[in-house]
mmCIF file of C-alpha atoms in Angstrom:
data_model
loop_
_atom_site.group_PDB
_atom_site.id
_atom_site.type_symbol
_atom_site.label_atom_id
_atom_site.label_comp_id
_atom_site.label_asym_id
_atom_site.label_seq_id
_atom_site.Cartn_x
_atom_site.Cartn_y
_atom_site.Cartn_z
ATOM 1 C CA MET S 1038 -116.622 114.926 -56.751
ATOM 2 C CA GLU S 1039 -112.873 115.469 -56.690
ATOM 3 C CA ARG S 1040 -110.764 112.363 -57.175
ATOM 4 C CA SER S 1041 -108.642 111.106 -54.260
ATOM 5 C CA TYR S 1042 -105.094 109.923 -54.945
ATOM 6 C CA PHE S 1043 -102.678 107.647 -53.089
ATOM 7 C CA ILE S 1044 -98.926 107.718 -53.734
ATOM 8 C CA HIS S 1045 -95.808 105.821 -52.594
ATOM 9 C CA ILE S 1046 -92.800 107.981 -51.623
ATOM 10 C CA ASP S 1047 -89.777 106.617 -49.712
ATOM 11 C CA ASN S 1048 -91.604 103.330 -49.032
ATOM 12 C CA GLN S 1049 -94.464 105.220 -47.367
ATOM 13 C CA GLN S 1050 -98.044 105.340 -48.608
ATOM 14 C CA LEU S 1051 -99.564 108.837 -48.583
ATOM 15 C CA GLY S 1052 -103.237 109.605 -49.128
ATOM 16 C CA PRO S 1053 -105.939 110.309 -49.749
ATOM 17 C CA LEU S 1054 -104.625 113.451 -51.473
ATOM 18 C CA THR S 1055 -106.129 115.975 -53.844
ATOM 19 C CA LEU S 1056 -104.539 116.523 -57.245
ATOM 20 C CA ALA S 1057 -103.073 119.817 -56.024
ATOM 21 C CA GLN S 1058 -101.492 118.090 -53.020
ATOM 22 C CA VAL S 1059 -100.021 115.345 -55.212
ATOM 23 C CA ARG S 1060 -98.473 117.939 -57.524
ATOM 24 C CA GLU S 1061 -96.780 119.577 -54.527
ATOM 25 C CA LYS S 1062 -95.046 116.316 -53.540
ATOM 26 C CA PRO S 1063 -91.526 115.461 -54.793
ATOM 27 C CA ILE S 1064 -92.809 112.883 -57.246
ATOM 28 C CA THR S 1065 -90.883 111.462 -60.199
ATOM 29 C CA ARG S 1066 -91.847 109.480 -63.269
ATOM 30 C CA ALA S 1067 -91.413 106.278 -61.246
ATOM 31 C CA THR S 1068 -93.526 107.357 -58.255
ATOM 32 C CA LEU S 1069 -96.395 104.869 -57.812
ATOM 33 C CA VAL S 1070 -99.885 106.396 -57.924
ATOM 34 C CA TRP S 1071 -103.337 104.884 -57.411
ATOM 35 C CA TYR S 1072 -106.911 106.185 -57.409
ATOM 36 C CA GLU S 1073 -110.294 104.466 -57.433
ATOM 37 C CA GLY S 1074 -110.844 102.979 -60.858
ATOM 38 C CA LEU S 1075 -107.307 101.674 -61.349
ATOM 39 C CA THR S 1076 -106.709 97.959 -60.753
ATOM 40 C CA ALA S 1077 -103.061 98.443 -59.758
ATOM 41 C CA TRP S 1078 -100.489 101.121 -58.929
ATOM 42 C CA VAL S 1079 -98.970 102.860 -61.966
ATOM 43 C CA GLY S 1080 -96.046 105.208 -62.527
ATOM 44 C CA ALA S 1081 -96.897 108.901 -62.199
ATOM 45 C CA GLU S 1082 -95.896 109.545 -65.810
ATOM 46 C CA ASN S 1083 -98.878 107.384 -66.869
ATOM 47 C CA ILE S 1084 -101.396 109.628 -65.087
ATOM 48 C CA ASP S 1085 -102.741 112.148 -67.614
ATOM 49 C CA GLU S 1086 -103.151 114.962 -65.099
ATOM 50 C CA LEU S 1087 -99.519 114.607 -63.963
ATOM 51 C CA LYS S 1088 -97.759 114.160 -67.300
ATOM 52 C CA ASP S 1089 -96.993 117.849 -67.644
ATOM 53 C CA LEU S 1090 -94.724 117.632 -64.588
ATOM 54 C CA PHE S 1091 -92.287 115.418 -66.465
ATOM 55 C CA THR S 1092 -92.046 117.182 -69.827
ATOM 56 C CA THR S 1093 -88.534 118.347 -68.957
ATOM 57 C CA GLN S 1094 -87.586 115.386 -66.767
ATOM 58 C CA ALA S 1095 -85.625 112.705 -68.576
ATOM 59 C CA ALA S 1096 -86.637 109.117 -67.980
ATOM 60 C CA PRO S 1097 -83.962 106.847 -66.466
ATOM 61 C CA PRO S 1098 -82.341 104.440 -68.967
ATOM 62 C CA ASN S 1099 -84.332 101.235 -69.489
ATOM 63 C CA TRP S 1100 -86.810 102.330 -66.808
ATOM 64 C CA THR S 1101 -89.835 100.116 -66.238
ATOM 65 C CA PRO S 1102 -92.583 100.665 -63.664
ATOM 66 C CA SER S 1103 -92.009 99.023 -60.277
ATOM 67 C CA PRO S 1104 -94.099 95.929 -59.501
ATOM 68 C CA SER S 1105 -97.599 97.010 -58.652
ATOM 69 C CA ALA S 1106 -98.606 97.083 -55.007
ATOM 70 C CA PRO S 1107 -102.173 96.277 -54.006
ATOM 71 C CA PRO S 1108 -104.654 99.141 -54.235
ATOM 72 C CA PRO S 1109 -105.501 100.726 -50.878
ATOM 73 C CA ALA S 1110 -109.281 100.929 -51.073
ATOM 74 C CA THR S 1111 -112.020 98.413 -50.444
ATOM 75 C CA GLY S 1112 -113.270 96.869 -53.653
ATOM 76 C CA ALA S 1113 -110.032 97.387 -55.544
ATOM 77 C CA LYS S 1114 -108.401 94.391 -57.187
ATOM 78 C CA ILE S 1115 -105.565 92.884 -55.154
ATOM 79 C CA ASP S 1116 -103.009 90.589 -56.766
ATOM 80 C CA PRO S 1117 -101.824 88.162 -54.067
ATOM 81 C CA ALA S 1118 -98.805 87.192 -56.155
ATOM 82 C CA THR S 1119 -97.399 90.726 -55.842
ATOM 83 C CA PRO S 1120 -95.096 91.082 -52.812
ATOM 84 C CA PRO S 1121 -95.476 94.116 -50.535
ATOM 85 C CA PRO S 1122 -93.229 97.101 -51.352
ATOM 86 C CA GLU S 1123 -89.632 96.743 -50.019
ATOM 87 C CA TRP S 1124 -89.476 92.994 -50.770
ATOM 88 C CA THR S 1125 -88.430 91.337 -53.999
ATOM 89 C CA SER S 1126 -90.650 88.293 -53.544
ATOM 90 C CA ASN S 1127 -93.230 86.723 -51.262
ATOM 91 C CA SER S 1128 -90.896 83.819 -50.441
ATOM 92 C CA VAL S 1129 -88.150 86.185 -49.273
ATOM 93 C CA LEU S 1130 -90.581 87.957 -46.958
ATOM 94 C CA ALA S 1131 -91.911 84.634 -45.631
ATOM 95 C CA ASP S 1132 -88.363 83.496 -44.817
ATOM 96 C CA GLU S 1133 -87.652 86.775 -43.001
ATOM 97 C CA ILE S 1134 -90.808 86.419 -40.909
ATOM 98 C CA ASP S 1135 -89.819 82.874 -39.947
ATOM 99 C CA GLN S 1136 -86.281 83.908 -39.025
ATOM 100 C CA HIS S 1137 -87.284 86.859 -36.852
ATOM 101 C CA HIS S 1138 -89.931 84.777 -35.075
ATOM 102 C CA LYS S 1139 -87.396 82.045 -34.243
ATOM 103 C CA ARG S 1140 -84.813 84.546 -33.056
ATOM 104 C CA LEU S 1141 -87.128 86.524 -30.780
ATOM 105 C CA ILE S 1142 -88.152 83.247 -29.105
ATOM 106 C CA ALA S 1143 -84.509 82.126 -28.848
ATOM 107 C CA TYR S 1144 -83.496 85.383 -27.176
ATOM 108 C CA PHE S 1145 -86.414 85.163 -24.749
ATOM 109 C CA ILE S 1146 -85.326 81.655 -23.738
ATOM 110 C CA ALA S 1147 -81.759 82.935 -23.355
ATOM 111 C CA ILE S 1148 -82.988 85.762 -21.099
ATOM 112 C CA VAL S 1149 -84.911 83.378 -18.832
ATOM 113 C CA ALA S 1150 -81.980 80.941 -18.679
ATOM 114 C CA PHE S 1151 -79.541 83.753 -17.927
ATOM 115 C CA ILE S 1152 -81.700 85.069 -15.072
ATOM 116 C CA ILE S 1153 -81.955 81.589 -13.530
ATOM 117 C CA VAL S 1154 -78.193 81.043 -13.768
ATOM 118 C CA ALA S 1155 -77.528 84.524 -12.345
ATOM 119 C CA ILE S 1156 -79.757 83.797 -9.359
ATOM 120 C CA ILE S 1157 -77.966 80.495 -8.686
ATOM 121 C CA ILE S 1158 -74.537 82.131 -8.937
ATOM 122 C CA GLY S 1159 -75.700 84.964 -6.679
ATOM 123 C CA VAL S 1160 -76.842 82.521 -4.008
ATOM 124 C CA ILE S 1161 -73.533 80.617 -4.207
ATOM 125 C CA MET S 1162 -71.536 83.832 -3.881
ATOM 126 C CA ALA S 1163 -73.651 84.978 -0.932
ATOM 127 C CA VAL S 1164 -73.268 81.669 0.898
ATOM 128 C CA GLY S 1165 -69.555 81.571 0.198
ATOM 129 C CA HIS S 1166 -69.056 85.198 1.321
ATOM 130 C CA SER S 1167 -67.352 86.122 -1.936
ATOM 131 C CA ASP S 1168 -65.196 89.215 -2.258
ATOM 132 C CA GLU S 1169 -67.310 92.399 -2.522
ATOM 133 C CA THR S 1170 -65.397 93.681 -5.549
ATOM 134 C CA ALA S 1171 -65.945 90.390 -7.395
ATOM 135 C CA ALA S 1172 -69.660 90.549 -6.582
ATOM 136 C CA ILE S 1173 -69.961 94.098 -7.971
ATOM 137 C CA VAL S 1174 -68.161 93.126 -11.187
ATOM 138 C CA ALA S 1175 -70.377 90.053 -11.582
ATOM 139 C CA VAL S 1176 -73.522 92.141 -11.139
ATOM 140 C CA PHE S 1177 -72.318 94.746 -13.657
ATOM 141 C CA VAL S 1178 -71.432 92.127 -16.276
ATOM 142 C CA GLY S 1179 -74.728 90.342 -15.679
ATOM 143 C CA VAL S 1180 -76.764 93.516 -16.167
ATOM 144 C CA VAL S 1181 -74.899 94.372 -19.398
ATOM 145 C CA VAL S 1182 -75.420 90.888 -20.848
ATOM 146 C CA LEU S 1183 -79.093 90.910 -19.859
ATOM 147 C CA LEU S 1184 -79.652 94.307 -21.502
ATOM 148 C CA ILE S 1185 -77.971 93.117 -24.717
ATOM 149 C CA LEU S 1186 -80.213 90.033 -24.861
ATOM 150 C CA MET S 1187 -83.325 92.146 -24.228
ATOM 151 C CA VAL S 1188 -82.412 94.660 -26.934
ATOM 152 C CA LEU S 1189 -81.800 91.874 -29.452
ATOM 153 C CA GLN S 1190 -85.165 90.302 -28.669
ATOM 154 C CA ILE S 1191 -86.947 93.657 -29.033
ATOM 155 C CA VAL S 1192 -85.216 94.306 -32.369
ATOM 156 C CA HIS S 1193 -86.316 90.979 -33.799
ATOM 157 C CA PHE S 1194 -89.848 91.464 -32.473
ATOM 158 C CA CYS S 1195 -90.093 94.884 -34.149
ATOM 159 C CA LYS S 1196 -88.874 93.477 -37.460
ATOM 160 C CA PHE S 1197 -91.252 90.524 -37.185
ATOM 161 C CA HIS S 1198 -94.279 92.673 -36.291
ATOM 162 C CA TYR S 1199 -93.483 95.195 -39.046
ATOM 163 C CA ARG S 1200 -93.331 92.464 -41.674
ATOM 164 C CA CYS S 1201 -96.591 90.893 -40.510
ATOM 165 C CA TRP S 1202 -98.245 94.295 -40.840
ATOM 166 C CA ALA S 1203 -96.760 94.694 -44.326
ATOM 167 C CA VAL S 1204 -98.462 91.443 -45.360
ATOM 168 C CA ALA S 1205 -101.780 92.510 -43.803
ATOM 169 C CA VAL S 1206 -101.710 95.905 -45.530
ATOM 170 C CA ALA S 1207 -100.775 94.400 -48.888
ATOM 171 C CA ARG S 1208 -103.527 91.766 -48.765
ATOM 172 C CA THR S 1209 -106.394 93.893 -47.435
ATOM 173 C CA GLY S 1210 -105.665 97.438 -48.612
ATOM 174 C CA PHE S 1211 -105.783 98.750 -45.020
ATOM 175 C CA ASN S 1212 -104.585 102.364 -45.007
ATOM 176 C CA GLU S 1213 -105.482 103.881 -41.635
ATOM 177 C CA HIS S 1214 -101.838 103.746 -40.562
ATOM 178 C CA THR S 1215 -98.526 102.303 -41.769
ATOM 179 C CA PRO S 1216 -96.673 99.229 -40.493
ATOM 180 C CA GLY S 1217 -94.075 101.619 -39.082
ATOM 181 C CA MET S 1218 -96.710 103.347 -36.961
ATOM 182 C CA ALA S 1219 -98.108 99.990 -35.848
ATOM 183 C CA VAL S 1220 -94.700 99.138 -34.377
ATOM 184 C CA GLY S 1221 -93.393 102.540 -33.316
ATOM 185 C CA LEU S 1222 -96.390 103.698 -31.285
ATOM 186 C CA LEU S 1223 -96.124 100.589 -29.102
ATOM 187 C CA PHE S 1224 -93.176 102.320 -27.423
ATOM 188 C CA VAL S 1225 -95.083 105.461 -26.401
ATOM 189 C CA PRO S 1226 -95.699 105.248 -22.620
ATOM 190 C CA LEU S 1227 -99.380 105.010 -21.549
ATOM 191 C CA PHE S 1228 -100.600 105.540 -25.121
ATOM 192 C CA ASN S 1229 -99.298 102.061 -25.945
ATOM 193 C CA ILE S 1230 -101.973 100.570 -23.663
ATOM 194 C CA TYR S 1231 -104.594 101.766 -26.137
ATOM 195 C CA TRP S 1232 -102.402 101.277 -29.193
ATOM 196 C CA GLY S 1233 -101.968 97.594 -28.403
ATOM 197 C CA PHE S 1234 -105.569 97.030 -29.479
ATOM 198 C CA ARG S 1235 -104.847 98.769 -32.795
ATOM 199 C CA SER S 1236 -101.498 97.119 -33.375
ATOM 200 C CA TYR S 1237 -102.139 93.551 -32.171
ATOM 201 C CA HIS S 1238 -105.886 92.976 -32.388
ATOM 202 C CA GLN S 1239 -106.319 94.854 -35.658
ATOM 203 C CA LEU S 1240 -103.479 92.856 -37.206
ATOM 204 C CA SER S 1241 -105.152 89.553 -36.302
ATOM 205 C CA VAL S 1242 -108.444 90.799 -37.752
ATOM 206 C CA LEU S 1243 -106.811 91.872 -41.029
ATOM 207 C CA LEU S 1244 -104.906 88.613 -41.421
ATOM 208 C CA GLY S 1245 -108.148 86.757 -40.738
ATOM 209 C CA GLN S 1246 -109.841 88.719 -43.517
ATOM 210 C CA ALA S 1247 -106.983 87.928 -45.901
ATOM 211 C CA VAL S 1248 -107.096 84.196 -45.164
ATOM 212 C CA ALA S 1249 -110.907 84.205 -45.477
ATOM 213 C CA GLN S 1250 -110.653 85.028 -49.185
ATOM 214 C CA PRO S 1251 -111.666 82.273 -51.639
ATOM 215 C CA GLY S 1252 -109.026 79.634 -52.249
ATOM 216 C CA TYR S 1253 -107.413 79.780 -48.807
ATOM 217 C CA GLU S 1254 -107.721 77.506 -45.792
ATOM 218 C CA ARG S 1255 -109.503 79.423 -43.056
ATOM 219 C CA THR S 1256 -107.904 77.197 -40.435
ATOM 220 C CA GLN S 1257 -104.690 79.159 -41.058
ATOM 221 C CA ALA S 1258 -106.306 82.391 -39.846
ATOM 222 C CA PRO S 1259 -105.161 83.777 -36.470
ATOM 223 C CA ASN S 1260 -107.663 83.896 -33.612
ATOM 224 C CA ALA S 1261 -108.498 87.564 -33.092
ATOM 225 C CA GLY S 1262 -109.842 86.625 -29.650
ATOM 226 C CA THR S 1263 -106.331 85.660 -28.538
ATOM 227 C CA ALA S 1264 -105.003 89.101 -29.445
ATOM 228 C CA GLN S 1265 -107.955 90.811 -27.783
ATOM 229 C CA ALA S 1266 -107.483 88.777 -24.576
ATOM 230 C CA TYR S 1267 -103.792 89.669 -24.573
ATOM 231 C CA CYS S 1268 -104.562 93.390 -24.881
ATOM 232 C CA ILE S 1269 -107.129 93.245 -22.063
ATOM 233 C CA LEU S 1270 -104.764 91.346 -19.746
ATOM 234 C CA ASN S 1271 -102.041 93.826 -20.605
ATOM 235 C CA VAL S 1272 -104.275 96.558 -19.202
ATOM 236 C CA CYS S 1273 -105.048 94.447 -16.104
ATOM 237 C CA ALA S 1274 -101.312 94.043 -15.482
ATOM 238 C CA ILE S 1275 -101.253 97.494 -13.861
ATOM 239 C CA ILE S 1276 -103.599 96.314 -11.081
ATOM 240 C CA PRO S 1277 -101.693 95.611 -7.824
ATOM 241 C CA TYR S 1278 -101.272 91.907 -6.929
ATOM 242 C CA LEU S 1279 -103.677 90.724 -9.653
ATOM 243 C CA GLY S 1280 -101.395 92.354 -12.211
ATOM 244 C CA ALA S 1281 -98.604 89.825 -11.694
ATOM 245 C CA LEU S 1282 -100.860 86.901 -12.617
ATOM 246 C CA ALA S 1283 -102.396 88.853 -15.505
ATOM 247 C CA GLY S 1284 -98.915 89.666 -16.769
ATOM 248 C CA ILE S 1285 -97.846 86.011 -16.800
ATOM 249 C CA VAL S 1286 -100.976 84.920 -18.683
ATOM 250 C CA ALA S 1287 -100.564 87.874 -21.074
ATOM 251 C CA LEU S 1288 -96.992 86.778 -21.812
ATOM 252 C CA VAL S 1289 -98.174 83.286 -22.743
ATOM 253 C CA LEU S 1290 -100.911 84.720 -24.973
ATOM 254 C CA TRP S 1291 -98.377 87.072 -26.560
ATOM 255 C CA PHE S 1292 -96.288 84.151 -27.798
ATOM 256 C CA ILE S 1293 -99.393 82.284 -28.969
ATOM 257 C CA MET S 1294 -100.541 85.390 -30.865
ATOM 258 C CA LEU S 1295 -97.140 85.848 -32.525
ATOM 259 C CA GLY S 1296 -97.137 82.195 -33.569
ATOM 260 C CA GLU S 1297 -100.598 82.514 -35.116
ATOM 261 C CA ASN S 1298 -99.591 85.652 -37.008
ATOM 262 C CA ARG S 1299 -96.436 83.949 -38.293
ATOM 263 C CA ARG S 1300 -98.473 80.959 -39.463
ATOM 264 C CA ALA S 1301 -101.036 83.140 -41.283
ATOM 265 C CA CYS S 1302 -98.455 85.393 -42.939
ATOM 266 C CA THR S 1303 -96.183 82.609 -44.165
ATOM 267 C CA PHE S 1304 -99.217 80.661 -45.398
ATOM 268 C CA LEU S 1305 -100.458 83.653 -47.399
ATOM 269 C CA LEU S 1306 -97.030 84.347 -48.858
ATOM 270 C CA ARG S 1307 -96.014 80.789 -49.705
ATOM 271 C CA SER S 1308 -99.404 79.790 -51.084
ATOM 272 C CA THR S 1309 -99.007 82.430 -53.806
ATOM 273 C CA GLY S 1310 -95.345 81.865 -54.527
ATOM 274 C CA ALA S 1311 -93.420 84.605 -56.350
#
């Protein structure tokens, strides 16, 4: 049976690949490679069947292999002290997750407060028969400010969700899709209704599996049922009349789900240090 390979190029995991496909990729001595039987990722120059590719390629000065990332297949050894690719340490990633979670909540509160204030000002202007030009300018400025707040919240959510997925992938070896896909496909109209189950519910399941490993407190695991209920209510939100109530409940569950994911990820990262 032909061996299957996994490689890391430009912070993206590719695989499974055949040897011929790997050799066609723009790999270097430092490209990380893994196949079943290895306990960690290794530089491509250490793979016997790839060594001939680098006979004329000089090694960078003082080059040492990058920190190993967890193997992508079930049954492979995973070192929890090793941070996911792109991050120098687990503590740095944990701090980033905390920061993005706080900021996305702060911007949401700012959005709600701004809408309430805008409504109050609008009523005052209407009662006082304010100048039409002043009203148009106020509406324009209000819309611009609201859009800026919404964009900032979305940006921090995307960064938060991406990092949570990076933790889940690193701790479980999940390789059906990348963290980038988990976030990006949420913005595809209609398809995102289905993808929510893959992006939100699957993440809670993976984090639950990671926390369920020996030595961890299972109470830190997220409730996959919360994510599943959110996804179902998100679908129900398209139903006339009932959708408004479903949408409100879904919003509450969304924040609960994000909080549970933050708790699980930071627990996993800080309990291993590095």
